[in-house]
XYZ file of C-alpha atoms in Angstrom:
660
model
C 0.000 0.000 0.000
C 1.184 3.490 -0.836
C 2.495 5.157 2.340
C 0.274 8.200 1.818
C -2.840 6.009 1.606
C -1.785 4.187 4.773
C -1.610 7.451 6.727
C -5.014 8.463 5.406
C -6.535 5.194 6.630
C -4.931 5.292 10.128
C -7.545 7.576 11.766
C -10.299 5.227 10.566
C -8.489 2.164 11.936
C -7.815 3.879 15.298
C -11.453 4.951 15.474
C -12.661 1.378 14.912
C -10.405 -0.025 17.658
C -11.388 2.772 20.064
C -15.098 2.181 19.567
C -14.610 -1.534 20.207
C -12.854 -0.960 23.558
C -15.222 -1.420 26.505
C -15.684 1.658 28.649
C -14.097 1.030 32.076
C -17.305 1.540 34.059
C -19.153 -0.962 31.815
C -16.714 -3.845 32.250
C -18.738 -6.857 33.431
C -17.167 -8.394 36.556
C -19.945 -10.924 37.240
C -23.387 -11.990 36.092
C -26.240 -14.126 37.376
C -29.256 -15.081 35.299
C -29.933 -12.109 33.039
C -28.369 -9.657 35.502
C -24.918 -8.135 35.041
C -22.670 -6.506 37.634
C -20.548 -3.770 36.080
C -17.225 -2.357 37.211
C -18.652 0.985 38.361
C -21.162 -0.765 40.642
C -18.465 -3.038 42.054
C -16.100 -0.111 42.692
C -18.757 1.965 44.439
C -19.776 -0.938 46.667
C -16.166 -1.841 47.480
C -15.179 1.765 48.253
C -18.159 2.142 50.579
C -17.254 -1.111 52.346
C -13.600 0.002 52.650
C -14.413 3.416 54.057
C -13.250 5.431 51.053
C -11.861 5.040 47.554
C -8.232 5.555 48.641
C -8.427 2.532 50.954
C -10.053 0.544 48.159
C -7.260 1.364 45.706
C -4.635 0.034 48.128
C -6.350 -3.342 48.564
C -5.332 -6.645 46.988
C -6.845 -8.596 44.089
C -7.449 -11.424 46.569
C -9.677 -9.173 48.672
C -11.463 -7.924 45.548
C -12.296 -11.542 44.674
C -13.636 -12.324 48.160
C -15.773 -9.226 48.062
C -17.112 -10.059 44.592
C -18.262 -13.466 45.864
C -20.144 -11.817 48.725
C -21.515 -9.056 46.520
C -22.952 -11.503 43.996
C -24.682 -13.320 46.879
C -26.066 -9.982 48.051
C -27.381 -9.115 44.583
C -28.998 -12.544 44.173
C -30.820 -12.067 47.497
C -32.123 -8.680 46.334
C -33.309 -10.235 43.073
C -35.086 -12.909 45.105
C -36.713 -10.163 47.184
C -38.090 -8.632 43.991
C -39.413 -12.017 42.810
C -41.125 -12.506 46.182
C -42.942 -9.192 45.785
C -41.315 -7.323 48.665
C -41.100 -4.176 46.530
C -44.901 -3.945 46.486
C -45.538 -5.152 50.045
C -47.667 -2.465 51.785
C -46.158 -2.861 55.252
C -42.594 -2.749 53.960
C -43.306 0.248 51.745
C -44.922 2.064 54.690
C -41.807 1.426 56.779
C -39.652 2.731 53.925
C -41.811 5.842 53.431
C -41.770 6.602 57.177
C -37.982 6.422 57.091
C -37.820 8.557 53.936
C -40.048 11.167 55.550
C -38.073 11.382 58.785
C -34.577 11.297 57.310
C -35.567 13.160 54.149
C -36.912 16.047 56.217
C -33.515 16.348 57.880
C -31.702 16.297 54.526
C -34.129 18.751 52.919
C -33.990 21.288 55.749
C -30.231 20.917 55.986
C -29.881 21.749 52.276
C -32.563 24.452 52.194
C -31.877 26.236 55.484
C -28.905 25.108 57.563
C -26.175 24.905 54.890
C -26.956 28.294 53.296
C -27.680 29.772 56.727
C -24.299 28.920 58.235
C -22.508 29.849 55.004
C -24.119 33.296 55.067
C -23.270 33.630 58.762
C -19.609 32.766 58.087
C -19.334 35.223 55.186
C -20.991 37.985 57.174
C -18.637 37.431 60.101
C -15.694 38.432 57.964
C -16.741 42.008 58.763
C -17.860 43.999 61.760
C -20.033 47.065 61.682
C -19.993 50.103 63.913
C -23.661 50.743 64.592
C -25.746 53.475 66.193
C -29.466 53.504 66.884
C -32.324 55.581 68.168
C -34.597 53.440 70.309
C -38.232 54.433 70.706
C -40.561 52.744 73.159
C -44.317 53.224 73.624
C -45.123 54.759 77.011
C -47.663 57.040 78.691
C -46.753 59.908 76.360
C -47.039 57.915 73.093
C -48.971 54.745 72.303
C -47.620 52.170 69.853
C -49.160 53.702 66.743
C -47.905 57.164 67.691
C -44.436 55.698 68.337
C -44.389 54.183 64.844
C -45.501 57.459 63.282
C -42.889 59.435 65.241
C -40.158 56.945 64.244
C -41.043 57.311 60.563
C -41.011 61.103 60.984
C -37.486 60.946 62.476
C -36.298 58.829 59.525
C -37.558 61.559 57.143
C -35.845 64.268 59.201
C -32.529 62.399 59.168
C -32.781 61.802 55.424
C -33.463 65.550 55.036
C -30.187 66.378 56.742
C -30.831 66.548 60.513
C -28.000 65.273 62.697
C -28.490 61.633 63.788
C -26.379 61.990 66.939
C -28.301 65.051 68.097
C -31.652 63.303 67.595
C -30.356 60.204 69.408
C -29.346 62.294 72.440
C -32.722 64.005 72.414
C -35.123 61.124 71.764
C -33.510 57.699 72.237
C -34.792 55.651 75.202
C -31.556 53.630 75.328
C -29.796 55.188 78.315
C -26.590 53.256 77.538
C -26.023 54.726 74.076
C -27.992 57.977 73.842
C -25.269 60.162 75.375
C -22.840 58.752 72.790
C -25.093 59.828 69.940
C -26.691 56.362 69.800
C -23.360 54.570 69.238
C -23.473 50.909 70.394
C -19.984 50.001 69.154
C -18.931 47.229 66.781
C -21.086 44.177 66.108
C -20.831 41.177 63.834
C -23.254 38.534 62.606
C -24.439 36.061 65.225
C -24.247 38.613 68.061
C -27.599 40.268 67.314
C -30.601 38.402 68.698
C -33.114 39.993 66.278
C -32.410 38.585 62.778
C -34.260 41.467 61.094
C -31.908 43.988 62.715
C -28.842 42.001 61.620
C -30.205 41.824 58.065
C -30.815 45.577 58.127
C -27.245 46.312 59.266
C -25.679 44.065 56.616
C -27.803 45.622 53.851
C -26.977 49.263 54.739
C -23.993 51.198 53.407
C -21.664 52.857 55.935
C -22.815 56.394 56.714
C -26.442 55.571 55.868
C -29.526 54.745 57.920
C -31.781 51.782 57.243
C -34.847 53.207 55.476
C -37.456 51.515 57.660
C -38.323 51.502 61.347
C -37.417 48.126 62.879
C -39.224 46.375 65.723
C -37.648 44.336 68.492
C -39.513 42.701 71.376
C -40.410 45.870 73.250
C -39.173 48.766 71.170
C -38.660 50.319 67.737
C -35.278 51.225 66.266
C -33.789 53.565 63.710
C -30.511 51.936 62.638
C -27.446 53.759 61.335
C -24.320 52.032 60.048
C -21.413 54.269 61.087
C -18.606 52.155 59.636
C -17.549 48.745 58.321
C -14.146 47.097 58.801
C -12.656 43.598 58.351
C -13.337 41.637 61.524
C -10.510 40.787 63.864
C -11.255 37.464 65.507
C -9.171 37.447 68.710
C -6.298 39.539 69.983
C -3.891 39.153 72.876
C -2.609 42.109 74.830
C -0.610 43.269 77.832
C -1.577 46.345 79.790
C -0.371 48.544 82.618
C -3.073 50.108 84.801
C -2.724 53.201 86.974
C -5.890 52.892 89.083
C -7.929 56.022 89.729
C -8.530 54.741 93.285
C -5.839 54.492 95.943
C -5.372 51.647 98.386
C -8.083 53.080 100.669
C -10.599 53.340 97.836
C -10.354 57.117 97.480
C -10.492 58.578 93.960
C -7.300 60.370 92.914
C -7.198 60.698 89.126
C -4.353 63.230 89.152
C -2.037 60.871 91.006
C -3.034 58.034 88.641
C -2.370 60.190 85.596
C 1.048 61.247 86.871
C 1.905 57.571 87.458
C 0.908 56.510 83.963
C 2.879 59.417 82.477
C 5.947 58.162 84.316
C 5.389 54.640 82.940
C 4.865 56.000 79.426
C 8.169 57.875 79.635
C 10.007 54.692 80.654
C 8.456 52.804 77.725
C 9.564 55.560 75.334
C 13.074 55.261 76.773
C 13.117 51.556 75.875
C 12.194 49.816 79.138
C 10.641 46.343 78.854
C 6.829 46.525 78.859
C 6.362 43.294 80.814
C 8.873 44.286 83.511
C 7.145 47.664 83.913
C 3.764 45.919 84.235
C 5.101 43.725 87.035
C 6.492 46.764 88.865
C 3.870 49.471 88.271
C 0.498 47.992 87.213
C -2.356 48.241 89.726
C -4.038 45.252 88.066
C -2.258 42.792 90.329
C -3.789 39.706 88.701
C -2.293 40.448 85.276
C 0.815 42.192 86.670
C 2.282 38.914 87.894
C 2.027 37.696 84.273
C 3.762 40.802 82.907
C 0.406 42.446 82.230
C -0.807 39.646 79.964
C -4.611 39.556 79.526
C -4.689 36.502 77.288
C -6.786 36.336 74.126
C -10.088 38.215 73.983
C -12.774 39.147 71.466
C -14.975 42.201 71.105
C -17.316 42.971 74.019
C -15.021 41.353 76.621
C -13.503 44.655 77.799
C -14.926 48.099 78.583
C -15.542 50.027 75.324
C -12.725 52.569 75.681
C -10.162 49.807 76.323
C -11.550 47.588 73.564
C -11.596 50.348 70.950
C -7.989 51.277 71.666
C -6.756 47.652 71.694
C -8.474 46.681 68.443
C -6.932 49.653 66.618
C -3.399 48.415 67.334
C -1.244 46.228 65.129
C 0.774 43.390 66.666
C 3.773 44.895 68.487
C 2.263 48.390 68.754
C 1.758 50.238 72.048
C -1.235 52.514 72.577
C -1.283 56.065 73.862
C -2.742 56.535 77.359
C -6.327 55.225 77.511
C -8.804 56.453 80.147
C -11.530 54.103 81.436
C -13.660 53.935 84.569
C -10.839 51.921 86.170
C -8.169 54.528 85.621
C -5.448 54.978 82.977
C -4.045 52.207 80.782
C -1.227 51.664 78.344
C -1.848 48.664 76.063
C 0.519 46.564 74.003
C -0.869 44.199 71.363
C 1.197 41.004 71.396
C -0.600 38.435 69.217
C -3.626 37.942 66.976
C -5.615 34.872 65.945
C -7.087 34.910 62.419
C -10.706 34.019 61.705
C -10.978 30.199 61.739
C -11.738 28.409 58.467
C -15.312 27.496 57.590
C -14.680 23.818 58.394
C -13.184 24.709 61.786
C -16.153 26.979 62.557
C -18.955 24.782 61.221
C -20.213 23.325 64.521
C -20.209 26.687 66.296
C -21.849 28.381 63.290
C -24.624 25.777 63.182
C -25.310 26.175 66.901
C -25.486 29.968 66.537
C -27.701 29.754 63.456
C -30.149 27.345 65.102
C -30.371 29.515 68.223
C -30.953 32.810 66.403
C -32.398 32.289 62.942
C -33.540 28.746 62.250
C -37.058 29.005 63.668
C -37.908 32.146 61.684
C -36.260 30.829 58.524
C -38.275 27.620 58.856
C -41.523 29.593 59.057
C -40.492 31.633 55.988
C -39.817 28.388 54.100
C -43.218 27.032 55.081
C -44.914 30.243 53.945
C -43.080 30.019 50.614
C -44.200 26.412 50.093
C -47.787 27.287 51.008
C -47.843 30.060 48.393
C -46.986 27.443 45.763
C -49.650 25.019 47.051
C -53.441 25.032 47.227
C -54.459 25.689 50.839
C -58.159 26.044 51.565
C -59.306 26.650 55.146
C -62.857 25.415 55.822
C -64.325 28.551 57.378
C -67.499 26.913 58.741
C -65.578 24.353 60.795
C -62.926 26.968 61.676
C -65.636 29.200 63.202
C -67.285 26.285 65.006
C -63.961 25.349 66.602
C -63.551 28.928 67.849
C -67.104 28.877 69.271
C -65.867 26.204 71.747
C -62.648 28.060 72.592
C -63.669 28.777 76.201
C -64.118 25.054 76.852
C -60.459 24.270 75.998
C -58.077 25.775 78.549
C -55.082 23.654 77.549
C -54.298 21.959 74.218
C -53.159 18.855 76.119
C -56.787 18.351 77.183
C -57.997 18.207 73.569
C -58.802 14.448 73.578
C -61.357 15.037 76.357
C -62.747 18.231 74.854
C -66.050 19.029 73.177
C -64.110 20.058 70.065
C -62.707 16.529 69.713
C -66.030 14.766 70.269
C -68.103 17.139 68.145
C -65.690 18.244 65.393
C -62.623 15.974 65.508
C -63.439 14.057 62.312
C -64.355 17.203 60.394
C -62.090 18.608 57.653
C -60.605 21.890 58.851
C -58.465 22.547 55.762
C -57.507 21.021 52.428
C -53.948 21.043 51.134
C -53.466 20.157 47.487
C -56.885 18.433 47.722
C -55.753 16.330 50.713
C -58.324 16.600 53.504
C -56.847 17.400 56.944
C -58.999 16.543 59.949
C -59.453 18.704 63.022
C -58.049 15.849 65.137
C -54.862 15.806 63.038
C -54.363 19.552 63.460
C -54.828 19.520 67.225
C -52.618 16.454 67.681
C -49.910 18.313 65.755
C -50.389 21.318 68.051
C -50.059 19.068 71.124
C -46.849 17.551 69.772
C -45.277 20.942 68.995
C -45.562 22.280 72.517
C -45.590 25.914 71.325
C -49.371 25.994 71.491
C -49.995 24.110 74.744
C -50.507 27.023 77.135
C -51.857 29.550 74.633
C -55.521 30.486 74.567
C -57.334 29.217 71.499
C -58.037 32.186 69.219
C -58.459 32.996 65.533
C -54.818 34.145 65.238
C -53.525 31.041 67.019
C -55.621 28.695 64.871
C -54.528 30.395 61.641
C -50.899 30.201 62.797
C -51.255 26.495 63.630
C -52.879 25.720 60.244
C -50.065 27.517 58.420
C -47.471 25.773 60.585
C -48.988 22.305 60.053
C -49.622 22.844 56.333
C -45.966 23.858 55.928
C -44.887 20.757 57.842
C -46.974 18.522 55.557
C -45.488 20.180 52.465
C -41.967 19.640 53.823
C -42.826 15.951 54.315
C -43.949 15.803 50.677
C -40.602 17.288 49.656
C -38.818 14.731 51.837
C -40.587 11.812 50.151
C -39.246 12.955 46.774
C -35.865 14.193 47.979
C -34.017 11.064 46.914
C -34.512 12.331 43.355
C -32.686 15.568 44.280
C -29.932 14.603 46.720
C -27.631 11.704 45.659
C -26.340 11.128 49.201
C -29.891 10.777 50.493
C -30.808 8.545 47.542
C -27.896 6.224 48.391
C -28.904 6.134 52.062
C -32.518 5.306 51.183
C -31.449 2.572 48.758
C -29.270 0.991 51.442
C -32.127 1.152 53.953
C -34.591 -0.307 51.433
C -32.234 -3.170 50.607
C -31.689 -3.705 54.325
C -35.435 -4.115 54.883
C -35.666 -6.738 52.155
C -32.568 -8.650 53.287
C -33.822 -8.682 56.864
C -37.157 -10.124 55.685
C -35.441 -12.801 53.580
C -33.135 -13.847 56.420
C -36.116 -13.942 58.758
C -37.997 -16.265 56.391
C -35.073 -18.398 55.228
C -32.864 -18.529 58.299
C -33.953 -17.159 61.669
C -37.476 -18.585 61.666
C -36.064 -22.037 60.807
C -33.359 -22.179 63.484
C -34.324 -24.943 65.932
C -31.958 -25.676 68.806
C -32.905 -27.656 71.950
C -31.263 -28.864 75.158
C -30.588 -32.367 73.755
C -28.578 -30.862 70.886
C -26.752 -28.651 73.372
C -25.912 -31.621 75.643
C -24.607 -33.660 72.700
C -22.414 -30.736 71.629
C -21.163 -30.373 75.205
C -20.197 -34.056 75.486
C -18.208 -33.858 72.257
C -16.512 -30.529 73.017
C -16.365 -30.209 76.810
C -12.572 -29.950 76.765
C -12.982 -26.573 75.056
C -14.963 -25.188 77.990
C -12.648 -24.735 80.964
C -12.308 -22.408 83.884
C -8.829 -21.077 84.565
C -7.614 -20.949 88.162
C -10.027 -18.670 90.035
C -10.155 -16.716 93.264
C -12.882 -14.919 95.184
C -12.061 -11.879 97.285
C -13.403 -8.788 99.004
C -11.889 -5.349 98.597
C -11.638 -2.012 100.377
C -10.880 0.913 98.062
C -9.800 4.333 99.406
C -8.065 7.475 98.109
C -4.921 7.705 100.292
C -2.153 5.408 101.441
C -2.336 6.795 104.987
C -6.011 5.820 105.355
C -5.303 2.451 103.734
C -2.604 1.752 106.340
C -4.966 2.690 109.183
C -7.589 0.274 107.833
C -4.988 -2.442 107.270
C -3.757 -2.196 110.861
C -7.323 -2.362 112.162
C -8.034 -5.455 110.062
C -4.817 -7.130 111.247
C -5.773 -6.424 114.835
C -9.058 -8.316 114.408
C -11.615 -5.706 113.328
C -14.210 -7.367 111.067
C -13.287 -6.847 107.386
C -16.940 -6.489 106.301
C -17.457 -3.741 108.875
C -14.386 -1.922 107.583
C -15.721 -2.272 104.017
C -19.029 -0.671 104.974
C -17.317 2.133 106.892
C -14.484 3.088 104.538
C -15.123 1.799 101.010
C -15.452 4.542 98.377
C -19.042 5.046 97.277
C -17.841 5.070 93.674
C -16.255 1.614 94.064
C -17.625 -0.600 91.297
C -17.401 -3.855 93.238
C -17.207 -4.772 96.922
C -17.035 -8.539 96.230
C -19.687 -9.019 98.919
C -21.013 -12.048 96.962
C -17.599 -13.686 96.790
C -17.890 -14.516 93.067
C -14.948 -16.369 91.576
C -12.778 -14.459 89.113
C -10.322 -16.006 86.643
C -6.615 -15.387 87.151
C -5.098 -13.419 84.284
C -8.349 -11.701 83.316
C -8.462 -9.275 86.215
C -5.646 -7.331 87.870
C -7.215 -7.527 91.320
C -7.705 -11.286 90.929
C -3.974 -11.592 90.201
C -3.204 -9.642 93.378
C -5.652 -11.751 95.419
C -3.992 -14.917 94.100
C -0.726 -13.767 95.714
C -2.375 -14.067 99.150
C -1.255 -17.366 100.678
C -4.238 -18.507 102.737
C -8.006 -18.089 102.503
C -9.016 -15.476 105.059
C -5.700 -13.618 104.864
C -5.493 -9.909 103.986
C -3.130 -8.186 101.529
C -0.995 -5.209 102.431
C -2.280 -1.966 100.871
C -1.241 -1.477 97.220
C -1.879 1.232 94.652
C -4.226 0.574 91.734
C -4.751 3.561 89.441
C -5.705 6.485 91.699
C -6.837 4.212 94.538
C -5.285 2.321 97.416
C -6.690 -1.189 97.863
C -6.735 -3.883 100.533
C -7.930 -7.376 99.574
C -9.208 -10.318 101.603
C -8.989 -13.758 99.944
C -12.267 -15.652 100.525
C -12.018 -18.646 98.164
C -9.686 -20.332 95.666
C -10.561 -22.908 93.014
C -8.188 -24.654 90.559
C -8.784 -24.932 86.827
C -11.570 -27.357 85.808
C -13.979 -28.220 82.986
C -17.180 -26.183 83.193
C -20.404 -28.036 83.982
C -23.149 -28.206 81.353
C -25.278 -25.855 83.440
C -22.469 -23.297 83.430
C -22.085 -23.333 79.640
C -25.595 -24.185 78.447
C -26.425 -20.629 77.297
C -23.047 -20.231 75.600
C -23.505 -23.531 73.724
C -27.052 -22.605 72.692
C -25.633 -19.417 71.159
C -22.915 -21.370 69.323
C -25.449 -23.853 67.954
C -27.802 -21.088 66.830
C -24.935 -19.385 65.008
C -23.852 -22.646 63.341
C -27.410 -23.479 62.324
C -27.965 -19.949 60.983
C -24.791 -20.230 58.937
C -25.849 -23.673 57.584
C -29.319 -22.422 56.630
C -27.924 -19.326 54.924
C -25.404 -21.412 52.955
C -28.226 -23.723 51.913
C -30.272 -20.729 50.761
C -27.320 -19.285 48.793
C -26.739 -22.662 47.134
C -30.389 -22.735 45.999
C -29.954 -19.260 44.499
C -26.786 -20.366 42.708
C -28.598 -23.338 41.181
C -31.328 -20.958 40.035
C -29.154 -18.117 38.657
C -25.871 -19.898 37.735
C -23.592 -16.964 38.694
C -20.410 -16.352 36.720
C -17.393 -14.516 38.144
C -14.897 -12.741 35.892
C -12.052 -12.481 38.372
C -9.481 -11.509 35.725
C -11.304 -8.223 35.155
C -10.727 -7.240 38.784
C -7.117 -6.394 37.925
C -8.562 -3.294 36.223
C -10.489 -2.171 39.327
C -9.772 1.389 40.497
C -7.357 1.996 37.635
C -9.240 4.995 36.271
């Protein structure tokens, strides 16, 4: 062939060979009946059994072969379960759906709320905001509606140019911050108990006010973001304090100021900060540690001290700082960076669940309800309310007129599913939030919305295996587990028959395998100190009854007093070994240390090694026989499946496992 033609044909030839090569994941490693087991299925199963894919890659071909044998057996059992109709069995499907609902709800809410919630919290905590507010509270001079109107008027005035700080000093009801122009210092996400206020802060540009009046539990707030800076997680500092009070408690700020000026001069001349703290600081607790305060976060120190410390860089020394305690000079010595997301995850989740989860869950429910068809049956709703005075506590519902008269009535429909009054009130009882509240229109509407949202979340959970692969895998494993349990129950456990005659025959043939080692019985006194142990020992040697000494002195936490004199095998118990050193029955050991305790032993019995009686080993033998019979029955069942499906094992292909 002409060389040019050969080169022209090469791509075609390569293409043909490539298309004929079997894709790695589709390599058949075994088959049974008309069912094939492919490489990708084998690798996934093996990696899961090994813990992870890296462990699986390191394993031997021999172990791959053993696992393939077991895996084929497993797959044949599942095929048998399908043939037996387990996949359509109502009871088994109900068990599976209950599991899907419970676990699926956890997965769904974790994906919808918790994961994004803690991620947002982590990202927000990269920054801290200096915040000011004007707090307005309804009182005798203004009712709630007037307070709202006045708050909105102040927002307009601020937006028109009036000074926020001046208005805060004039009108704010927060005595802590009003004299500082409403300034509450620096905050970061997770420190603010009202989620709406945190959201407002993080959505407002520095120098601006949030455009709406915000409500907390007992007040209304106008929020201003003064500044935004990268958050500093934790700092470590030393300080020197010149207290404004003398040793008699008298205030003398001038003397304190003169002292701190003297210290400052020495620092400027190059004196060691730590040595000066030990000599001059009036904070005696930190002075002995060269002024070291350890690591601290925001809001752990008084504001003036905190503000000065957090402005410093590592190694810098502050100017003189005045606080209510006196005058300070601060040196920043170390700083810890913000932990990674993985390091923070547990703490973030705890914070999120405490502060935001409940409200976010209600928002999710409201969103799902908007997409659904919810129809409240007004006639029954009104009839329930007409009996409200007869129900003082939701826990009493099952004995109430509402239950007897209206319990089987439909109180709302959700996507054409009829929800009974009994179902709603049982949900309310289980929640606990409604138990001590008076039944009212608002409460009933809230409970219907809450329950409808819960039902919609359960619907999501039932379908969530189609969305979340991890959940799908978990459900498949659980489903297969149900079927395998049922098969083993029918084929093995229900057929295991073991009686005393079989046990006795096994004992007679194998009694040499059931032996006691040398054994001793003893009593013990356990105390904390060697001195007390010696006192007790001397009393026992002088004839004081050992049992009386046990009752009087033995530690209450002692796990065993040996009052029953049970025999214990030598070599299996450290105290038994010590008791065996005692020469005669009735003799007492000298005190010896065991862990954190001091112990005195009295030898009460000794028995040499012997074959156990049938009575002593009957239960053990019954267990052995049950295990042997279970194994025999399962092997018999597997052999029947093999005769039915004629499994084939392609061990040579396992050399390619985990190679891609």
